[in-house]
DNA sequence: CTTGCTACTCACCGGCTGGTGACAGATTGG
DNA sequence: CCAATCTGTCACCAGCCGGTGAGTAGCAAG
């Protein structure tokens, strides 16, 4: 059966595209990493594998093993950026607004986080991955992200004193959970629990509801 | 290995395991369906496939094609139960409590939903599936579940008038999103955004925070 | 018994997966 | 100059996947 396995070679069928494939490890590493990110963002973690990444990067999968030690190392390399996600995506200053109270701050942070997540497909996929897979690599991703988020909240809080008698950690966990799930639902189905989330107007309504919730707990 | 072509029939060699494999279509259909549910609940949607289900049901995959028309039909059969999930899992009566206001009702419903989701691994997997996959079958599952949830809220609301000036659909979407994501996070990692969710005491704190949020918007 | 239907099993296919060992070409050092 | 090393390519493996065609066991009616 495998005897008649005439291997058809296809030698660079595009002569017009010189594909100046220079021998450069750093470049290749970067190509692999960005291909992995792009793939994860566009296709999700379902079809995320060695072969797919190698195909996307236009190189042999062997190089992924050599340079990253396999998929796990590659995921870890992706996760390294996670720590600085909030910092890169969300302005650290308060936009010139006067955030006098904890409620002011949390309202603003919640809206910033919602917008940032909405604009970042890769991060959405990772969040979805976190609640769908309890493998070691994903758990590490999750922890890094969680820590970064909590640290961001802490940093932004500054010297503001949270309201007395409220378990802010628990309440904030609910608030940011709500944002994450809502954005994820919208990304796959343009709606969430009967709430349409397609047009800018829809999102405007969502933002108003979010503000109302935050103001409800934090005044 | 294949040379010894003597197909060793093992006609119930295990007297302890009766394996009463009667020829009964209805039984087999049920076995397939429950195997699929069990598999989905325990392993998640990642390794959910024809071969795995057939293996779990102890029958040939061909029967899945015949009886359900493939995996899609099987998933649809699973989804059929979804419409009655809230009805089966959550008591329709108000537990003898006096729910005088919309806030009373929503607080109770939120807590009921949280407990029900926490107790149902299959439902958790399906929710995770919904935010990770936009295939047609999953979209159908999602719509059925969403409709059931909204209908349940509507039914439970009864003649209670929601507060004026509040977009209850949007607010409720956030509240139930929060519950879903929190429970999902807890199921894979025993925590969510820095909030530990392992011991009953942890969940007690989460419940208090949830009540506070609901009361904050709905009074 | 034979015929015919139903419930069920099996063998096989192409295709893709993760993973490995061997090899070719370029670069560098002695 | 040759030799070692680095970068990249390829062929090949076992294993699982979804899917299908063909065949087998049991049962009931004629």
Coordinates of C-alpha atoms (C1' of nucleotides) in Angstrom, one line a residue:
Chain A
X1 CA 0.0 0.0 0.0
X2 CA 2.6 2.6 0.8
X3 CA 4.7 1.4 -2.1
X4 CA 2.9 3.5 -4.7
X5 CA 3.6 6.6 -2.7
X6 CA 5.0 8.8 -5.4
X7 CA 6.0 11.9 -3.5
X8 CA 5.1 14.9 -5.7
X9 CA 7.6 17.7 -5.1
X10 CA 6.3 21.2 -5.4
X11 CA 9.4 23.4 -5.6
X12 CA 8.5 26.9 -4.9
X13 CA 5.7 27.3 -7.4
X14 CA 5.8 31.1 -7.3
X15 CA 8.9 32.3 -9.1
X16 CA 7.7 35.9 -8.9
X17 CA 7.8 35.9 -5.2
X18 CA 11.5 35.6 -4.4
X19 CA 10.7 34.9 -0.7
X20 CA 14.1 36.2 0.4
X21 CA 14.3 33.5 3.1
X22 CA 17.3 34.7 4.9
X23 CA 18.9 32.5 7.5
X24 CA 18.2 34.4 10.7
X25 CA 17.2 32.7 13.9
X26 CA 15.8 35.9 15.5
X27 CA 13.6 36.6 12.6
X28 CA 12.3 33.1 12.5
X29 CA 11.6 33.0 16.2
X30 CA 9.6 36.2 15.8
X31 CA 7.7 34.8 12.8
X32 CA 6.8 31.8 14.8
X33 CA 5.6 33.8 17.8
X34 CA 3.5 36.2 15.8
X35 CA 2.1 33.4 13.7
X36 CA 1.1 31.7 16.9
X37 CA -0.6 34.8 18.2
X38 CA -2.4 35.5 15.0
X39 CA -3.6 31.9 14.7
X40 CA -4.8 31.8 18.3
X41 CA -6.6 35.1 17.8
X42 CA -8.2 34.2 14.5
X43 CA -8.9 30.5 14.9
X44 CA -9.1 30.0 18.6
X45 CA -7.4 27.3 20.7
X46 CA -9.4 24.5 19.1
X47 CA -7.1 24.0 16.1
X48 CA -4.1 25.4 17.7
X49 CA -1.2 23.0 17.2
X50 CA 2.3 22.5 16.2
X51 CA 1.5 21.8 12.6
X52 CA -0.9 24.8 12.3
X53 CA 1.6 27.2 13.8
X54 CA 4.4 26.0 11.6
X55 CA 2.2 26.3 8.5
X56 CA 1.2 29.8 9.6
X57 CA 4.8 30.8 10.1
X58 CA 5.9 29.3 6.8
X59 CA 8.6 27.2 8.4
X60 CA 9.1 23.6 9.6
X61 CA 7.7 22.6 12.9
X62 CA 11.0 21.2 13.9
X63 CA 12.1 24.8 14.4
X64 CA 9.4 25.3 17.0
X65 CA 10.7 22.4 18.9
X66 CA 14.2 23.7 18.7
X67 CA 13.6 27.3 19.5
X68 CA 10.7 27.1 22.0
X69 CA 10.9 23.5 23.2
X70 CA 7.5 22.6 21.7
X71 CA 4.0 24.1 22.0
X72 CA 4.2 24.6 25.8
X73 CA 7.2 26.8 25.5
X74 CA 5.5 28.8 22.8
X75 CA 2.4 29.3 24.8
X76 CA 4.6 30.4 27.7
X77 CA 6.3 32.9 25.4
X78 CA 2.8 34.2 24.5
X79 CA 2.0 34.4 28.1
X80 CA 5.0 36.6 28.8
X81 CA 3.3 39.5 27.1
X82 CA 0.2 39.0 29.2
X83 CA 1.7 40.7 32.2
X84 CA 1.9 44.0 30.4
X85 CA -1.4 43.7 28.6
X86 CA -3.4 46.1 30.8
X87 CA -0.4 48.4 30.7
X88 CA -0.2 48.4 26.9
X89 CA -3.9 48.5 26.2
X90 CA -5.3 50.7 28.9
X91 CA -4.1 54.2 29.6
X92 CA -2.7 54.4 33.1
X93 CA -3.6 58.0 33.6
X94 CA -7.2 59.0 34.4
X95 CA -7.6 60.9 31.3
X96 CA -7.7 64.2 33.1
X97 CA -10.8 63.2 34.9
X98 CA -11.3 63.8 38.6
X99 CA -11.7 60.4 40.2
X100 CA -12.6 61.5 43.7
X101 CA -14.3 58.3 44.9
X102 CA -13.7 54.6 44.6
X103 CA -17.0 54.4 42.6
X104 CA -15.6 56.9 40.1
X105 CA -12.5 54.8 39.6
X106 CA -14.2 51.5 39.3
X107 CA -16.7 52.8 36.8
X108 CA -13.9 54.1 34.6
X109 CA -11.8 51.0 34.9
X110 CA -14.7 48.7 34.1
X111 CA -15.5 50.7 30.9
X112 CA -11.8 50.8 30.0
X113 CA -11.5 47.0 30.5
X114 CA -14.6 46.3 28.4
X115 CA -13.3 48.4 25.5
X116 CA -9.9 46.9 25.7
X117 CA -11.2 43.4 25.7
X118 CA -13.6 44.1 22.9
X119 CA -10.7 45.4 20.8
X120 CA -8.4 42.4 21.4
X121 CA -9.3 39.1 19.8
X122 CA -6.2 37.3 21.1
X123 CA -7.1 38.2 24.7
X124 CA -10.7 37.1 24.2
X125 CA -9.5 33.7 23.0
X126 CA -7.2 33.3 25.9
X127 CA -10.1 34.1 28.3
X128 CA -12.2 31.6 26.6
X129 CA -9.4 29.1 26.8
X130 CA -9.1 29.7 30.5
X131 CA -12.6 28.5 31.2
X132 CA -12.5 25.6 28.8
X133 CA -9.2 23.8 29.6
X134 CA -7.5 23.1 32.8
X135 CA -4.2 22.0 31.4
X136 CA -1.0 23.2 33.0
X137 CA 0.0 25.6 30.3
X138 CA -3.4 27.3 30.4
X139 CA -3.5 27.5 34.1
X140 CA -0.2 29.4 34.0
X141 CA -1.6 31.8 31.4
X142 CA -4.6 32.3 33.6
X143 CA -2.7 32.9 36.7
X144 CA -0.5 35.5 35.0
X145 CA -3.4 37.3 33.6
X146 CA -5.3 37.2 36.9
X147 CA -2.3 38.6 38.8
X148 CA -1.8 41.3 36.2
X149 CA -5.4 42.3 36.4
X150 CA -5.5 42.4 40.2
X151 CA -2.2 44.3 40.2
X152 CA -3.6 46.8 37.8
X153 CA -6.6 47.4 39.9
X154 CA -4.4 47.8 42.9
X155 CA -2.1 50.2 41.2
X156 CA -4.9 52.3 39.8
X157 CA -6.6 52.5 43.2
X158 CA -3.7 54.4 44.5
X159 CA -4.6 56.1 47.8
X160 CA -8.3 55.9 47.2
X161 CA -10.0 54.2 50.1
X162 CA -12.6 51.6 49.1
X163 CA -16.0 51.8 50.9
X164 CA -16.2 50.2 54.3
X165 CA -18.0 47.0 54.8
X166 CA -17.8 45.9 51.2
X167 CA -15.8 42.9 50.0
X168 CA -14.3 44.7 47.1
X169 CA -12.3 41.7 45.9
X170 CA -15.5 39.6 45.6
X171 CA -17.5 42.4 44.1
X172 CA -14.8 43.2 41.5
X173 CA -14.5 39.6 40.6
X174 CA -18.2 39.6 39.7
X175 CA -17.9 42.9 37.8
X176 CA -15.0 41.8 35.7
X177 CA -16.4 38.3 35.2
X178 CA -19.5 40.0 33.9
X179 CA -17.5 42.0 31.4
X180 CA -15.5 39.1 30.2
X181 CA -18.4 36.8 29.7
X182 CA -20.5 39.5 28.0
X183 CA -17.7 40.4 25.6
X184 CA -17.0 36.8 24.8
X185 CA -20.6 36.0 24.2
X186 CA -20.9 39.0 21.9
X187 CA -17.8 37.9 20.0
X188 CA -19.3 34.6 19.0
X189 CA -23.0 35.4 18.7
X190 CA -23.6 39.1 18.8
X191 CA -25.8 38.8 21.8
X192 CA -25.8 37.7 25.4
X193 CA -28.8 36.4 27.4
X194 CA -31.3 38.1 25.1
X195 CA -29.3 41.4 24.9
X196 CA -28.3 42.3 21.4
X197 CA -24.6 43.3 21.2
X198 CA -23.9 44.2 17.6
X199 CA -24.3 47.9 16.8
X200 CA -22.5 50.7 18.7
X201 CA -25.9 51.6 20.1
X202 CA -26.2 48.2 21.6
X203 CA -22.9 48.7 23.3
X204 CA -23.9 52.0 24.5
X205 CA -26.8 50.5 26.3
X206 CA -24.5 47.8 27.8
X207 CA -22.2 50.5 29.0
X208 CA -25.0 52.3 30.7
X209 CA -26.1 49.2 32.4
X210 CA -22.6 48.5 33.5
X211 CA -22.2 51.9 34.9
X212 CA -25.5 51.5 36.8
X213 CA -24.3 48.3 38.3
X214 CA -21.0 49.7 39.4
X215 CA -22.6 52.8 40.8
X216 CA -25.2 50.6 42.6
X217 CA -22.5 48.9 44.7
X218 CA -20.0 51.6 45.0
X219 CA -22.1 54.7 44.9
Chain B
X1 CA -0.2 -9.6 15.2
X2 CA -2.8 -9.7 12.5
X3 CA -1.5 -13.0 11.3
X4 CA -3.3 -14.9 14.0
X5 CA -6.6 -14.2 12.4
X6 CA -8.5 -16.3 14.8
X7 CA -11.0 -13.8 16.0
X8 CA -11.3 -14.5 19.6
X9 CA -15.0 -14.1 20.5
X10 CA -15.5 -13.1 24.0
X11 CA -19.1 -14.0 24.6
X12 CA -19.6 -12.4 28.0
X13 CA -16.6 -14.2 29.5
X14 CA -17.0 -12.1 32.6
X15 CA -19.7 -13.6 34.7
X16 CA -19.5 -10.8 37.1
X17 CA -20.3 -8.3 34.5
X18 CA -23.5 -9.6 33.0
X19 CA -23.3 -7.3 30.0
X20 CA -26.8 -8.1 29.0
X21 CA -26.4 -6.8 25.5
X22 CA -30.0 -7.2 24.3
X23 CA -31.0 -6.0 20.9
X24 CA -33.0 -3.0 21.7
X25 CA -32.8 0.2 19.8
X26 CA -34.4 2.4 22.4
X27 CA -32.0 1.2 25.0
X28 CA -29.0 1.8 22.7
X29 CA -30.2 5.2 21.8
X30 CA -30.5 6.1 25.4
X31 CA -27.0 4.6 26.1
X32 CA -25.5 6.7 23.4
X33 CA -27.3 9.9 24.6
X34 CA -26.3 9.4 28.2
X35 CA -22.7 8.5 27.3
X36 CA -22.5 11.7 25.2
X37 CA -23.8 13.8 28.2
X38 CA -21.4 12.1 30.6
X39 CA -18.5 12.5 28.3
X40 CA -19.2 16.1 27.6
X41 CA -19.6 16.8 31.3
X42 CA -16.5 15.0 32.4
X43 CA -14.1 15.6 29.5
X44 CA -15.4 18.8 28.0
X45 CA -16.0 19.5 24.4
X46 CA -12.3 19.2 23.4
X47 CA -12.2 15.5 23.0
X48 CA -15.9 15.2 22.2
X49 CA -16.2 13.2 19.0
X50 CA -17.9 10.3 17.3
X51 CA -15.3 7.8 18.3
X52 CA -15.2 8.8 21.9
X53 CA -19.0 8.7 22.3
X54 CA -19.2 5.3 20.7
X55 CA -16.4 4.1 22.9
X56 CA -18.2 5.4 26.0
X57 CA -21.5 3.9 25.0
X58 CA -19.9 0.6 24.2
X59 CA -21.3 0.4 20.7
X60 CA -20.2 1.0 17.2
X61 CA -20.1 4.6 16.0
X62 CA -22.2 3.6 13.0
X63 CA -25.2 3.5 15.3
X64 CA -24.7 7.1 16.1
X65 CA -24.9 7.9 12.5
X66 CA -28.0 5.8 12.1
X67 CA -29.9 6.9 15.1
X68 CA -28.9 10.5 15.4
X69 CA -27.5 11.4 12.0
X70 CA -24.1 12.0 13.3
X71 CA -22.6 14.2 16.0
X72 CA -24.8 17.2 15.1
X73 CA -28.0 15.4 15.6
X74 CA -26.7 14.0 18.9
X75 CA -25.8 17.5 20.1
X76 CA -29.2 18.6 19.1
X77 CA -30.7 15.8 21.1
X78 CA -28.7 17.0 24.1
X79 CA -29.9 20.5 23.5
X80 CA -33.5 19.4 23.6
X81 CA -33.2 18.9 27.3
X82 CA -31.8 22.4 27.7
X83 CA -35.1 24.0 27.4
X84 CA -36.3 22.4 30.6
X85 CA -33.0 22.8 32.5
X86 CA -34.1 25.7 34.6
X87 CA -37.4 24.0 35.2
X88 CA -35.8 20.8 36.3
X89 CA -33.0 22.3 38.3
X90 CA -34.5 25.4 39.9
X91 CA -37.7 25.3 42.0
X92 CA -40.4 27.3 40.3
X93 CA -42.1 28.4 43.5
X94 CA -40.6 31.1 45.6
X95 CA -39.9 28.8 48.5
X96 CA -42.6 30.4 50.6
X97 CA -40.7 33.7 50.6
X98 CA -42.5 36.9 50.1
X99 CA -41.0 38.4 46.9
X100 CA -42.5 41.8 47.1
X101 CA -40.2 43.7 44.8
X102 CA -38.3 43.1 41.7
X103 CA -35.1 43.3 43.7
X104 CA -36.3 40.5 46.0
X105 CA -37.0 38.4 43.0
X106 CA -33.7 39.0 41.2
X107 CA -31.7 38.4 44.3
X108 CA -33.3 35.0 44.7
X109 CA -33.1 34.1 41.1
X110 CA -29.4 35.0 40.9
X111 CA -28.5 32.9 43.8
X112 CA -30.6 30.0 42.5
X113 CA -28.9 30.2 39.2
X114 CA -25.5 30.3 40.7
X115 CA -26.2 27.2 42.8
X116 CA -27.8 25.3 39.9
X117 CA -24.9 26.0 37.6
X118 CA -22.4 25.1 40.2
X119 CA -24.0 21.7 40.7
X120 CA -24.2 20.9 37.0
X121 CA -21.0 20.0 35.2
X122 CA -22.7 19.4 31.9
X123 CA -24.2 22.8 31.8
X124 CA -20.9 24.4 32.7
X125 CA -19.2 22.7 29.8
X126 CA -21.9 23.8 27.5
X127 CA -21.6 27.4 28.6
X128 CA -17.8 27.2 28.1
X129 CA -18.5 25.7 24.7
X130 CA -20.7 28.6 23.8
X131 CA -18.0 31.2 24.3
X132 CA -15.3 29.1 22.6
X133 CA -16.9 27.9 19.4
X134 CA -19.1 29.6 16.9
X135 CA -20.1 26.5 14.9
X136 CA -23.7 26.0 13.9
X137 CA -24.5 23.3 16.4
X138 CA -23.1 25.3 19.3
X139 CA -25.0 28.4 18.2
X140 CA -28.2 26.4 18.3
X141 CA -27.4 25.2 21.8
X142 CA -26.6 28.7 22.8
X143 CA -29.8 30.1 21.5
X144 CA -32.0 27.4 23.1
X145 CA -30.3 28.0 26.4
X146 CA -30.5 31.8 26.1
X147 CA -34.2 31.6 25.2
X148 CA -34.9 29.3 28.1
X149 CA -33.1 31.5 30.5
X150 CA -34.9 34.7 29.4
X151 CA -38.2 32.9 29.4
X152 CA -37.6 31.7 32.9
X153 CA -36.9 35.2 34.1
X154 CA -40.0 36.4 32.4
X155 CA -42.1 33.6 33.9
X156 CA -40.8 34.2 37.4
X157 CA -41.3 37.9 37.1
X158 CA -45.0 37.3 36.9
X159 CA -46.9 40.5 37.6
X160 CA -44.0 42.2 39.3
X161 CA -43.2 45.5 37.7
X162 CA -39.5 46.2 37.1
X163 CA -38.1 49.5 38.3
X164 CA -38.7 52.4 36.0
X165 CA -35.8 53.8 34.0
X166 CA -33.6 50.7 34.2
X167 CA -32.8 48.6 31.2
X168 CA -33.4 45.3 33.0
X169 CA -32.5 43.2 30.0
X170 CA -29.0 44.7 29.9
X171 CA -28.5 44.7 33.6
X172 CA -29.7 41.1 33.9
X173 CA -27.4 40.1 31.0
X174 CA -24.5 41.5 33.1
X175 CA -25.6 39.8 36.3
X176 CA -26.0 36.4 34.7
X177 CA -22.8 36.8 32.7
X178 CA -21.0 37.4 36.0
X179 CA -22.4 34.3 37.6
X180 CA -21.6 32.2 34.6
X181 CA -18.0 33.3 34.3
X182 CA -17.4 33.2 38.0
X183 CA -18.7 29.6 38.2
X184 CA -16.7 28.5 35.2
X185 CA -13.5 30.1 36.5
X186 CA -14.0 28.4 39.8
X187 CA -14.6 25.0 38.1
X188 CA -11.3 25.0 36.4
X189 CA -9.1 26.9 38.8
X190 CA -10.8 27.3 42.2
X191 CA -10.5 31.1 41.9
X192 CA -11.5 34.1 39.8
X193 CA -9.7 37.3 39.5
X194 CA -8.0 36.9 42.8
X195 CA -11.1 35.7 44.6
X196 CA -10.7 32.2 46.0
X197 CA -13.6 30.0 45.3
X198 CA -13.0 26.6 46.9
X199 CA -14.5 26.3 50.3
X200 CA -18.1 26.8 51.2
X201 CA -17.0 29.9 53.1
X202 CA -15.5 31.3 49.9
X203 CA -18.8 30.8 48.2
X204 CA -20.6 32.4 51.0
X205 CA -18.6 35.5 50.5
X206 CA -19.3 35.4 46.8
X207 CA -23.0 35.1 47.5
X208 CA -22.9 38.1 49.7
X209 CA -21.2 40.1 47.0
X210 CA -23.7 39.0 44.4
X211 CA -26.6 40.0 46.7
X212 CA -25.0 43.3 47.2
X213 CA -24.6 43.9 43.5
X214 CA -28.2 42.9 42.8
X215 CA -29.5 45.1 45.6
X216 CA -27.4 47.9 44.4
X217 CA -29.1 48.1 41.0
X218 CA -32.6 47.0 42.0
X219 CA -32.9 48.2 45.5
Chain C
dC1 C1' -37.2 -24.5 6.8
dT2 C1' -36.7 -20.0 4.1
dT3 C1' -37.4 -15.1 3.6
dG4 C1' -36.9 -10.6 5.2
dC5 C1' -36.3 -7.0 8.3
dT6 C1' -33.8 -4.9 12.1
dA7 C1' -30.0 -4.2 15.3
dC8 C1' -25.5 -4.4 15.3
dT9 C1' -20.2 -5.1 14.2
dC10 C1' -16.2 -4.9 11.5
dA11 C1' -12.7 -3.5 8.3
dC12 C1' -11.0 -0.1 5.8
dC13 C1' -10.2 4.6 3.8
dG14 C1' -7.9 9.2 3.5
dG15 C1' -6.4 12.7 6.2
dC16 C1' -4.5 15.0 9.9
dT17 C1' -1.9 15.0 14.4
dG18 C1' 2.4 15.3 17.4
dG19 C1' 7.0 13.8 17.3
dT20 C1' 11.8 12.3 15.6
dG21 C1' 16.0 11.3 13.0
dA22 C1' 18.6 12.3 9.1
dC23 C1' 20.2 15.4 5.9
dA24 C1' 21.5 19.9 3.1
dG25 C1' 23.2 24.5 2.8
dA26 C1' 25.2 28.6 4.9
dT27 C1' 28.4 30.6 8.3
dT28 C1' 32.1 30.7 11.2
dG29 C1' 36.5 29.3 13.4
dG30 C1' 40.9 27.0 13.4
Chain D
dC1 C1' 42.1 24.7 3.4
dC2 C1' 39.0 21.7 6.3
dA3 C1' 35.8 21.0 10.2
dA4 C1' 32.4 22.3 13.3
dT5 C1' 28.3 24.6 14.0
dC6 C1' 24.0 26.8 13.1
dT7 C1' 19.6 27.2 10.3
dG8 C1' 16.4 25.1 7.8
dT9 C1' 14.1 21.1 5.2
dC10 C1' 12.3 16.7 4.5
dA11 C1' 10.7 12.0 5.0
dC12 C1' 8.7 9.0 8.0
dC13 C1' 6.4 7.1 12.1
dA14 C1' 2.5 5.6 15.1
dG15 C1' -1.9 7.0 16.4
dC16 C1' -6.3 9.0 16.3
dC17 C1' -9.9 11.2 13.7
dG18 C1' -14.5 11.2 11.0
dG19 C1' -16.8 8.6 7.6
dT20 C1' -18.6 4.5 4.8
dG21 C1' -19.6 0.0 2.7
dA22 C1' -20.2 -4.5 3.6
dG23 C1' -21.3 -8.1 6.3
dT24 C1' -23.2 -10.6 10.5
dA25 C1' -26.4 -12.0 14.4
dG26 C1' -31.0 -12.2 16.1
dC27 C1' -35.9 -12.3 15.6
dA28 C1' -40.5 -12.9 13.5
dA29 C1' -43.7 -14.1 9.9
dG30 C1' -44.9 -17.1 6.1

